[in-house]
Coordinates of C-alpha atoms in Angstrom, one line a residue:
X1 CA -8.6 -6.2 10.9
X2 CA -6.3 -9.1 11.7
X3 CA -2.9 -7.5 11.9
X4 CA 0.0 -5.9 10.3
X5 CA -2.0 -3.2 8.0
X6 CA -5.5 -2.4 9.1
X7 CA -8.2 -1.6 6.5
X8 CA -10.9 1.1 6.6
X9 CA -13.2 -1.6 4.9
X10 CA -16.1 -3.1 6.8
X11 CA -14.7 -6.5 6.2
X12 CA -12.5 -7.5 9.0
X13 CA -10.1 -10.4 9.7
X14 CA -11.1 -13.3 11.8
X15 CA -8.7 -12.3 14.5
X16 CA -10.6 -10.5 17.1
X17 CA -8.9 -7.6 18.9
X18 CA -9.4 -7.1 22.7
X19 CA -8.2 -3.9 24.4
X20 CA -5.8 -4.6 27.1
X21 CA -4.4 -2.3 29.7
X22 CA -1.3 -1.8 27.6
X23 CA -3.4 -0.1 25.0
X24 CA -4.3 2.8 27.5
X25 CA -0.6 3.5 28.2
X26 CA 1.4 5.9 25.9
X27 CA 2.9 4.2 22.9
X28 CA 6.2 5.9 23.6
X29 CA 9.1 3.7 25.0
X30 CA 11.4 5.1 27.7
X31 CA 14.2 6.9 25.8
X32 CA 17.7 5.4 26.2
X33 CA 21.2 7.0 26.1
X34 CA 19.5 10.3 26.7
X35 CA 17.2 10.2 23.7
X36 CA 14.6 12.6 24.8
X37 CA 12.5 15.2 23.0
X38 CA 12.8 17.5 25.9
X39 CA 16.5 18.4 25.4
X40 CA 17.4 21.9 24.1
X41 CA 18.6 22.0 20.5
X42 CA 21.9 23.2 19.7
X43 CA 21.4 24.9 16.3
X44 CA 23.6 26.2 13.5
X45 CA 22.8 29.7 12.0
X46 CA 19.6 29.2 10.1
X47 CA 17.9 26.6 12.5
X48 CA 19.5 23.3 11.4
X49 CA 19.8 20.8 14.3
X50 CA 23.4 19.5 15.1
X51 CA 22.7 17.7 18.3
X52 CA 21.9 14.0 18.3
X53 CA 18.2 14.0 19.2
X54 CA 15.0 11.8 18.8
X55 CA 16.3 8.4 18.3
X56 CA 13.6 6.4 16.2
X57 CA 14.5 3.2 18.2
X58 CA 12.9 4.7 21.4
X59 CA 10.6 7.6 20.6
X60 CA 7.0 7.0 19.5
X61 CA 6.6 7.8 15.9
X62 CA 5.0 4.9 14.0
X63 CA 1.3 4.9 14.0
X64 CA -0.3 1.7 15.6
X65 CA -3.8 0.9 15.2
X66 CA -5.7 1.3 18.6
X67 CA -2.7 2.1 20.4
X68 CA -1.4 5.4 19.4
X69 CA 2.3 5.5 18.3
X70 CA 5.4 3.4 18.9
X71 CA 9.1 3.2 18.5
X72 CA 11.0 0.7 16.4
X73 CA 12.1 -1.3 19.6
X74 CA 8.5 -1.6 20.8
X75 CA 7.4 -2.9 17.3
X76 CA 10.1 -5.5 17.0
X77 CA 10.1 -6.5 20.8
X78 CA 7.0 -8.6 20.6
X79 CA 3.5 -9.2 19.3
X80 CA 2.0 -6.3 21.3
X81 CA 1.6 -4.0 18.3
X82 CA -1.2 -5.7 16.4
X83 CA -1.5 -3.5 13.1
X84 CA -0.2 -0.3 11.6
X85 CA -2.2 2.8 11.7
X86 CA -2.3 5.9 9.4
X87 CA -3.0 6.2 5.6
X88 CA -2.6 3.5 3.0
X89 CA 0.7 5.4 1.9
X90 CA 2.1 5.6 5.5
X91 CA 1.3 2.0 6.0
X92 CA 3.2 0.8 2.9
X93 CA 6.2 3.2 3.4
X94 CA 6.6 2.2 7.2
X95 CA 6.1 -1.5 6.4
X96 CA 8.7 -1.4 3.8
X97 CA 11.1 0.2 6.2
X98 CA 10.4 -2.5 8.7
X99 CA 11.0 -5.1 6.1
X100 CA 14.2 -3.5 5.1
X101 CA 15.3 -3.6 8.8
X102 CA 14.5 -7.3 9.1
X103 CA 16.3 -7.9 5.6
X104 CA 19.5 -6.2 6.9
X105 CA 19.3 -8.0 10.3
X106 CA 18.2 -11.7 9.5
X107 CA 17.7 -12.6 5.9
X108 CA 17.2 -16.4 6.1
X109 CA 18.9 -18.7 3.6
X110 CA 15.8 -20.7 2.5
X111 CA 12.3 -21.6 3.6
X112 CA 13.6 -24.0 6.2
X113 CA 15.6 -21.2 7.9
X114 CA 12.6 -18.8 7.5
X115 CA 10.3 -21.3 9.2
X116 CA 12.8 -22.1 11.9
X117 CA 13.3 -18.1 12.6
X118 CA 9.7 -17.5 13.2
X119 CA 8.3 -14.0 14.2
X120 CA 9.7 -14.2 17.8
X121 CA 13.2 -15.2 16.4
X122 CA 13.1 -12.3 13.8
X123 CA 12.2 -9.8 16.6
X124 CA 15.1 -10.8 18.7
X125 CA 17.5 -10.5 15.7
X126 CA 16.2 -7.2 14.6
X127 CA 16.1 -5.8 18.3
X128 CA 19.9 -6.7 18.5
X129 CA 20.6 -5.3 15.0
X130 CA 18.9 -2.1 16.1
X131 CA 20.8 -1.7 19.2
X132 CA 24.1 -2.4 17.2
X133 CA 23.1 0.6 14.7
X134 CA 21.4 2.8 17.2
X135 CA 23.6 5.8 16.2
X136 CA 22.2 5.6 12.6
X137 CA 18.7 6.2 13.8
X138 CA 19.0 9.8 15.2
X139 CA 16.4 11.9 13.3
X140 CA 18.6 15.0 14.0
X141 CA 22.2 15.3 14.3
X142 CA 25.4 15.3 12.2
X143 CA 24.4 12.1 10.4
X144 CA 20.6 12.2 10.5
X145 CA 18.5 9.2 9.6
X146 CA 18.0 8.9 5.9
X147 CA 19.0 12.5 5.3
X148 CA 21.6 14.3 3.3
X149 CA 23.2 17.3 5.2
X150 CA 24.8 18.2 1.8
X151 CA 21.5 19.3 0.5
X152 CA 21.4 22.2 3.1
X153 CA 22.0 24.6 0.4
X154 CA 18.6 23.6 -1.3
X155 CA 15.8 26.1 -0.8
X156 CA 13.9 25.8 2.4
X157 CA 10.4 24.4 1.8
X158 CA 7.3 24.2 4.1
X159 CA 6.8 20.5 5.1
X160 CA 3.3 20.8 3.3
X161 CA 5.1 21.0 0.1
X162 CA 5.6 17.4 0.3
X163 CA 2.0 16.4 1.5
X164 CA -0.4 15.5 -1.5
X165 CA -3.4 16.7 0.7
X166 CA -1.9 20.1 1.5
X167 CA -2.6 23.1 -0.8
X168 CA 0.8 24.6 -1.7
X169 CA 2.1 26.9 -4.5
X170 CA -0.9 28.4 -6.4
X171 CA -3.4 25.6 -5.4
X172 CA -6.8 27.1 -4.2
X173 CA -7.3 26.5 -0.6
X174 CA -10.8 25.1 -0.1
X175 CA -11.1 23.3 3.3
X176 CA -9.2 23.3 6.4
X177 CA -7.9 19.7 5.6
X178 CA -5.7 21.5 2.9
X179 CA -3.8 23.4 5.6
X180 CA -0.5 22.1 6.7
X181 CA -0.8 20.5 10.1
X182 CA 1.4 21.3 13.0
X183 CA 4.8 19.2 12.5
X184 CA 5.8 17.2 15.5
X185 CA 9.0 15.3 15.5
X186 CA 7.0 12.1 15.0
X187 CA 5.1 13.7 11.9
X188 CA 8.5 14.7 10.3
X189 CA 9.9 11.2 10.8
X190 CA 6.9 9.8 9.1
X191 CA 6.9 12.2 6.2
X192 CA 10.6 11.5 5.7
X193 CA 10.0 7.7 5.4
X194 CA 7.0 8.5 2.9
X195 CA 9.3 10.6 0.8
X196 CA 11.8 7.8 0.2
X197 CA 9.3 6.0 -2.2
X198 CA 6.2 7.8 -2.4
X199 CA 7.5 11.3 -3.4
X200 CA 5.3 12.9 -6.2
X201 CA 7.0 14.2 -9.4
X202 CA 7.1 17.9 -10.1
X203 CA 8.8 21.1 -9.9
X204 CA 8.4 21.5 -6.0
X205 CA 11.9 20.0 -5.4
X206 CA 15.0 22.3 -5.7
X207 CA 16.8 20.6 -8.5
X208 CA 19.5 23.2 -8.7
X209 CA 21.3 21.2 -6.0
X210 CA 23.4 18.4 -7.6
X211 CA 25.8 16.3 -5.4
X212 CA 27.4 14.2 -7.9
X213 CA 29.9 16.0 -10.3
X214 CA 28.8 15.9 -13.9
X215 CA 25.2 14.6 -13.0
X216 CA 22.3 16.5 -14.6
X217 CA 18.8 16.9 -13.3
X218 CA 15.5 18.2 -15.1
X219 CA 13.4 20.9 -13.8
X220 CA 10.8 18.3 -12.7
X221 CA 11.8 15.6 -10.3
X222 CA 10.9 12.1 -11.2
X223 CA 8.1 10.4 -9.1
X224 CA 9.2 7.8 -6.5
X225 CA 9.3 4.2 -7.6
X226 CA 6.4 3.3 -5.1
X227 CA 3.9 5.5 -7.1
X228 CA 5.3 5.7 -10.7
X229 CA 3.1 7.8 -13.0
X230 CA -0.5 6.8 -11.8
X231 CA -0.2 5.1 -8.5
X232 CA 0.8 1.4 -8.1
X233 CA -1.2 -1.1 -6.2
X234 CA 0.9 -2.7 -3.3
X235 CA 0.0 -6.0 -1.7
X236 CA 1.3 -7.7 1.4
X237 CA 0.7 -10.8 3.4
X238 CA -0.8 -10.0 6.9
X239 CA -0.3 -11.8 10.2
X240 CA -1.9 -11.3 13.5
X241 CA 0.7 -8.7 14.5
X242 CA 3.1 -6.2 12.9
X243 CA 5.9 -8.6 13.8
X244 CA 4.3 -11.6 12.1
X245 CA 3.5 -9.4 9.0
X246 CA 7.1 -8.4 8.6
X247 CA 8.1 -12.1 9.0
X248 CA 5.5 -13.3 6.4
X249 CA 6.9 -10.8 3.9
X250 CA 10.7 -11.5 4.5
X251 CA 12.4 -12.8 1.4
X252 CA 15.0 -15.5 1.7
X253 CA 18.4 -15.5 0.0
X254 CA 17.6 -18.1 -2.4
X255 CA 14.4 -16.1 -3.7
X256 CA 16.6 -13.0 -4.0
X257 CA 19.3 -14.7 -5.9
X258 CA 16.7 -16.2 -8.3
X259 CA 15.4 -12.6 -9.0
X260 CA 17.7 -11.3 -11.9
X261 CA 16.6 -7.7 -11.3
X262 CA 18.6 -7.5 -8.0
X263 CA 22.1 -7.8 -9.4
X264 CA 23.5 -6.7 -6.1
X265 CA 21.4 -9.1 -4.0
X266 CA 20.0 -7.7 -0.6
X267 CA 22.2 -4.7 -0.8
X268 CA 23.5 -2.5 1.9
X269 CA 20.9 -0.6 4.1
X270 CA 21.3 3.2 3.3
X271 CA 21.3 4.0 7.1
X272 CA 24.5 1.8 7.2
X273 CA 26.1 3.7 4.3
X274 CA 24.3 6.6 2.7
X275 CA 25.3 7.6 -0.8
X276 CA 27.4 10.8 -1.4
X277 CA 25.4 11.9 -4.4
X278 CA 22.7 10.8 -7.0
X279 CA 25.2 8.7 -9.1
X280 CA 28.0 7.6 -6.8
X281 CA 29.0 3.9 -6.5
X282 CA 26.9 3.5 -3.5
X283 CA 23.8 4.8 -5.2
X284 CA 24.2 2.7 -8.2
X285 CA 24.7 -0.3 -5.9
X286 CA 21.5 0.6 -3.9
X287 CA 19.5 0.9 -7.2
X288 CA 20.4 -2.6 -8.3
X289 CA 19.5 -4.3 -4.9
X290 CA 16.4 -5.3 -3.1
X291 CA 17.2 -2.7 -0.4
X292 CA 16.9 0.0 -3.1
X293 CA 13.3 -1.1 -3.6
X294 CA 12.4 -1.1 -0.1
X295 CA 14.0 2.3 0.8
X296 CA 14.7 3.9 -2.6
X297 CA 15.9 7.3 -1.4
X298 CA 14.1 9.0 -4.2
X299 CA 14.4 12.2 -2.3
X300 CA 17.5 13.7 -0.6
X301 CA 16.0 15.6 2.5
X302 CA 17.3 17.5 5.5
X303 CA 14.8 18.3 8.3
X304 CA 14.7 21.6 10.1
X305 CA 12.4 23.1 12.7
X306 CA 10.9 25.6 10.3
X307 CA 10.8 23.4 7.3
X308 CA 12.9 21.2 5.2
X309 CA 15.4 21.1 2.2
X310 CA 14.8 18.5 -0.5
X311 CA 15.8 17.8 -4.0
X312 CA 15.6 14.8 -6.3
X313 CA 17.5 11.9 -5.1
X314 CA 18.2 8.6 -6.7
X315 CA 16.3 8.0 -10.0
X316 CA 15.5 4.3 -10.2
X317 CA 14.9 2.2 -13.3
X318 CA 11.1 1.7 -13.6
X319 CA 8.9 -1.2 -14.4
X320 CA 9.4 -0.9 -18.2
X321 CA 13.0 -1.7 -17.5
X322 CA 12.1 -4.7 -15.5
X323 CA 12.9 -3.3 -12.0
X324 CA 9.7 -3.9 -10.0
X325 CA 9.0 -3.8 -6.4
X326 CA 8.1 -7.2 -4.6
X327 CA 4.9 -5.6 -3.3
X328 CA 3.5 -4.7 -6.7
X329 CA 1.8 -6.9 -9.3
X330 CA 3.2 -6.9 -12.9
X331 CA 2.7 -8.7 -16.1
X332 CA 6.0 -9.3 -17.7
X333 CA 5.0 -11.9 -20.3
X334 CA 5.0 -9.5 -23.0
X335 CA 7.6 -7.0 -24.2
X336 CA 5.7 -4.0 -22.7
X337 CA 5.2 -4.7 -18.9
X338 CA 1.7 -4.0 -17.5
X339 CA 1.1 -3.0 -13.9
X340 CA -1.9 -3.2 -11.5
X341 CA -2.7 0.6 -10.7
X342 CA -4.8 1.9 -7.9
X343 CA -8.3 2.6 -9.1
X344 CA -10.6 4.4 -6.4
X345 CA -13.6 3.1 -8.4
X346 CA -12.5 -0.5 -8.2
X347 CA -11.5 -1.5 -4.6
X348 CA -8.5 -3.7 -4.3
X349 CA -10.3 -6.8 -3.1
X350 CA -11.9 -7.0 -6.6
X351 CA -8.4 -7.8 -7.9
X352 CA -7.9 -10.7 -5.7
X353 CA -8.5 -13.2 -8.6
X354 CA -5.7 -11.6 -10.6
X355 CA -3.5 -11.5 -7.4
X356 CA -3.8 -15.2 -6.8
X357 CA -3.8 -16.5 -10.5
X358 CA -0.5 -18.3 -9.7
X359 CA -2.5 -20.8 -7.6
X360 CA -3.6 -22.5 -10.8
X361 CA -0.7 -21.3 -12.9
X362 CA -3.2 -19.4 -14.9
X363 CA -2.0 -16.9 -17.4
X364 CA -5.4 -15.2 -18.0
X365 CA -4.1 -11.9 -16.4
X366 CA -0.4 -12.7 -16.3
X367 CA -0.1 -10.6 -13.1
X368 CA 2.3 -11.6 -10.5
X369 CA 3.1 -10.1 -7.0
X370 CA 6.5 -11.5 -5.7
X371 CA 5.3 -11.1 -2.1
X372 CA 2.2 -13.4 -2.6
X373 CA 3.8 -15.7 -5.1
X374 CA 6.7 -16.5 -3.1
X375 CA 5.2 -16.0 0.3
X376 CA 1.9 -18.1 0.2
X377 CA 3.3 -21.5 -0.7
X378 CA 5.6 -21.7 2.4
X379 CA 3.0 -20.6 4.9
X380 CA 2.2 -24.3 6.0
X381 CA 5.8 -25.0 6.7
X382 CA 5.9 -21.9 8.9
X383 CA 2.9 -23.2 10.9
X384 CA 0.6 -20.4 9.7
X385 CA -3.0 -21.3 9.9
X386 CA -4.6 -18.2 8.8
X387 CA -3.2 -15.2 6.8
X388 CA -4.4 -11.9 5.2
X389 CA -3.9 -10.1 1.9
X390 CA -3.7 -6.3 2.3
X391 CA -3.7 -4.2 -0.9
X392 CA -3.6 -0.5 -1.3
X393 CA -2.0 2.6 -2.6
X394 CA -2.5 6.2 -3.8
X395 CA -4.0 7.3 -7.2
X396 CA -2.6 10.3 -8.7
X397 CA -3.0 12.5 -11.6
X398 CA -0.3 14.4 -13.6
X399 CA -0.2 17.4 -16.0
X400 CA 2.9 18.7 -17.5
X401 CA 5.3 16.7 -15.3
X402 CA 3.4 17.8 -12.3
X403 CA 1.7 15.1 -10.1
X404 CA -1.1 15.9 -7.7
X405 CA -4.1 14.3 -6.0
X406 CA -7.4 15.8 -7.5
X407 CA -10.9 14.8 -8.3
X408 CA -11.4 11.2 -7.7
X409 CA -7.8 10.5 -6.7
X410 CA -7.5 8.9 -3.4
X411 CA -5.9 6.5 -1.0
X412 CA -7.6 3.2 -1.1
X413 CA -7.1 -0.1 0.7
X414 CA -8.7 -3.3 1.7
X415 CA -8.1 -6.8 3.1
X416 CA -9.2 -10.4 2.9
X417 CA -8.4 -13.5 5.1
X418 CA -7.7 -17.0 3.9
X419 CA -7.2 -20.4 5.6
X420 CA -3.7 -21.7 4.9
X421 CA -4.9 -25.3 4.6
X422 CA -7.5 -24.3 1.8
X423 CA -4.7 -22.6 -0.3
X424 CA -2.3 -25.4 0.5
X425 CA -4.7 -28.0 -0.9
X426 CA -5.3 -25.7 -3.9
X427 CA -1.6 -25.7 -4.7
X428 CA -1.3 -29.4 -4.4
X429 CA -4.4 -29.9 -6.8
X430 CA -6.6 -31.4 -4.1
X431 CA -9.1 -28.4 -3.9
X432 CA -11.0 -26.4 -6.4
X433 CA -11.7 -23.3 -4.2
X434 CA -10.0 -20.9 -6.5
X435 CA -11.9 -22.1 -9.7
X436 CA -15.2 -21.7 -7.7
X437 CA -14.2 -18.3 -6.4
X438 CA -13.2 -17.0 -9.7
X439 CA -16.5 -18.2 -11.3
X440 CA -18.5 -16.4 -8.7
X441 CA -16.5 -13.1 -9.0
X442 CA -17.1 -13.2 -12.8
X443 CA -20.8 -13.4 -12.2
X444 CA -20.7 -10.6 -9.6
X445 CA -18.6 -8.5 -12.1
X446 CA -21.3 -9.1 -14.7
X447 CA -23.9 -7.9 -12.1
X448 CA -22.1 -4.7 -11.9
X449 CA -22.0 -4.3 -15.5
X450 CA -25.7 -4.7 -15.6
X451 CA -26.1 -2.0 -13.0
X452 CA -24.0 0.3 -15.0
X453 CA -25.6 -0.3 -18.4
X454 CA -29.3 -0.2 -17.1
X455 CA -28.6 3.1 -15.3
X456 CA -27.1 4.7 -18.4
X457 CA -29.9 3.4 -20.5
X458 CA -32.4 5.0 -18.1
X459 CA -30.8 8.3 -18.3
X460 CA -30.3 8.1 -22.1
X461 CA -34.1 7.8 -22.4
X462 CA -34.5 10.9 -20.5
X463 CA -32.0 12.7 -22.7
X464 CA -29.5 13.3 -20.0
X465 CA -25.9 12.4 -19.6
X466 CA -25.8 9.1 -17.8
X467 CA -22.1 8.1 -17.4
X468 CA -21.6 9.7 -13.9
X469 CA -24.9 8.3 -12.6
X470 CA -24.0 4.9 -14.0
X471 CA -20.6 5.0 -12.2
X472 CA -22.4 6.1 -9.0
X473 CA -24.9 3.2 -9.4
X474 CA -22.3 0.7 -10.0
X475 CA -20.2 2.0 -7.1
X476 CA -23.1 1.7 -4.8
X477 CA -23.6 -2.0 -5.9
X478 CA -20.0 -2.8 -4.9
X479 CA -20.2 -0.9 -1.6
X480 CA -23.4 -3.2 -0.8
X481 CA -21.2 -6.3 -1.6
X482 CA -18.1 -5.4 0.3
X483 CA -19.3 -6.1 3.8
X484 CA -20.0 -9.7 2.7
X485 CA -17.0 -10.4 0.5
X486 CA -15.2 -12.3 3.3
X487 CA -18.3 -14.6 3.5
X488 CA -18.1 -15.2 -0.2
X489 CA -14.5 -16.4 0.0
X490 CA -15.3 -18.8 2.7
X491 CA -18.5 -20.0 1.1
X492 CA -16.6 -21.0 -2.1
X493 CA -14.9 -23.8 0.0
X494 CA -16.3 -27.3 0.3
X495 CA -19.7 -27.4 2.2
X496 CA -20.4 -23.8 1.5
X497 CA -22.9 -24.4 -1.4
X498 CA -26.1 -23.3 0.6
X499 CA -24.6 -20.1 1.9
X500 CA -23.0 -19.5 -1.6
X501 CA -26.6 -19.7 -3.2
X502 CA -27.9 -17.3 -0.6
X503 CA -25.2 -14.8 -1.2
X504 CA -25.6 -14.9 -4.9
X505 CA -29.3 -14.2 -4.4
X506 CA -28.6 -11.3 -2.1
X507 CA -26.1 -9.8 -4.7
X508 CA -28.8 -10.2 -7.4
X509 CA -31.2 -8.2 -5.2
X510 CA -28.4 -5.5 -4.7
X511 CA -28.6 -5.0 -8.5
X512 CA -32.1 -3.7 -8.2
X513 CA -31.4 -1.8 -5.1
X514 CA -28.4 0.1 -6.7
X515 CA -30.6 0.9 -9.8
X516 CA -33.6 2.1 -7.8
X517 CA -31.3 4.4 -5.6
X518 CA -29.8 6.0 -8.8
X519 CA -32.9 6.2 -10.9
X520 CA -36.0 8.3 -9.9
X521 CA -39.4 7.1 -10.9
X522 CA -41.7 9.6 -9.4
X523 CA -43.2 11.0 -12.7
X524 CA -44.8 9.1 -15.5
X525 CA -41.9 9.6 -17.8
X526 CA -39.4 8.6 -15.2
X527 CA -41.3 5.5 -14.4
X528 CA -41.6 4.3 -18.0
X529 CA -37.8 4.8 -18.3
X530 CA -37.5 3.0 -15.1
X531 CA -39.5 0.1 -16.0
X532 CA -37.8 -0.4 -19.3
X533 CA -34.3 -0.6 -18.0
X534 CA -34.7 -1.9 -14.5
X535 CA -32.9 -5.3 -14.3
X536 CA -35.6 -7.8 -14.4
X537 CA -38.3 -5.6 -15.6
X538 CA -36.9 -4.3 -18.9
X539 CA -37.3 -7.5 -20.9
X540 CA -40.8 -7.9 -19.7
X541 CA -41.6 -4.2 -20.8
X542 CA -40.0 -4.8 -24.2
X543 CA -42.0 -8.0 -24.7
X544 CA -45.2 -6.2 -23.8
X545 CA -44.6 -3.4 -26.3
X546 CA -43.7 -6.0 -29.1
X547 CA -46.9 -8.0 -28.4
X548 CA -49.0 -4.9 -28.7

């Protein structure tokens, strides 16, 4: 993984990571101004924390790949932190917070200012901004970070209530993984940031608490705008460090002004001015700004030692109302907006042709991701030689208004890396890499369909239900493809014809491998069905039968 957001995929970015002595040191920075986790808490009756404690600038709470954890000042203080760690949801939620901080601290006017700023200039501006707003980043205190003390009258809930993987309510406990983990201050901070956009819809919140007079809430809370009803697929540009990743995804003022959905422009960061309720002027302004898409405040929370209070927060316009995150891909060409959703059976890297369709102004899919469409064309001006595309998210199910993670639902993520010069030539019309890549991906998709159809036909001949086995065989085929996907991207460039031919031959062999692994042929009856349907054998078998 080359930076920003690491993937669990066997594909890794071209930037090698070498462990340094710094990676063996604790990720926590030295607390400033008395910000230490060892201070005794002053509590009100009921256990709520009133003393300023645990400042997110200094304390180590952000998961960092290969390093442990770090505070905000360490992340923005240089390029030492290479990539975010944690789950796909945690990476998206934290990165959106980091981008929000950068937008509040140093939004450039245009591409020229963005390029002149650079990652290091951005880091300096963000560090100064954070120091200026230090008192807004206390996790506990009279004005706790991204929390609403007024919702203390909401029912106290265990932290596991807000964790999709934890069994709560009447959910059957099956494994130890479903038990609520011990909640450190760092874990609470991370969960709080997740709840801002990735809160699941349902009745777990205490919606009897209403802070805006005359405002009405239903029994079920709406899902956060980062997940919606099925789980949106988010995409970001990647650099060789978290700082560069934030810089690559930083929107300029002219881009924001051209986007009609953000009537209030960048907006005011919620830690600078928190809303007083669900529909106060501050809340309405936040919902009409870019800041409201980065830190949506979809839950009003208050952390405590023994649990937390939370209720439905701001209800944002959804994608059908043309309010769309810059990190998600939407097709707005028709009256009904379509979105790219997380699909655990289709890894995000298989969506790359849809995400990059703007390179040729193609309208086959119509999907556009603001982060990619606006970010990629300016990379050359910023002196970026290589960049990654990270995509991921959480697939969820729902029933009677209650969202949950079950069955095949899961967090997924993947990343790919590209040469900036190749994409720049493509945009200038001097290169046909994308056309070649798209053709090859269409061929590979057809191979996957062949595996699925052949496996289903095999089990149909044996009078068995074949859909599940066919899906398993197709999944195995794509698992075999994934480790070489980065090579396929590179081979589609000029001079890669020989390697491209080798890869396509290998993929054709994977078709047979996936079929053989999923279709036993030990008995005579199995062997007959296997020979009839095995890709490459079936046609020969049918010809033999017809000639006889």
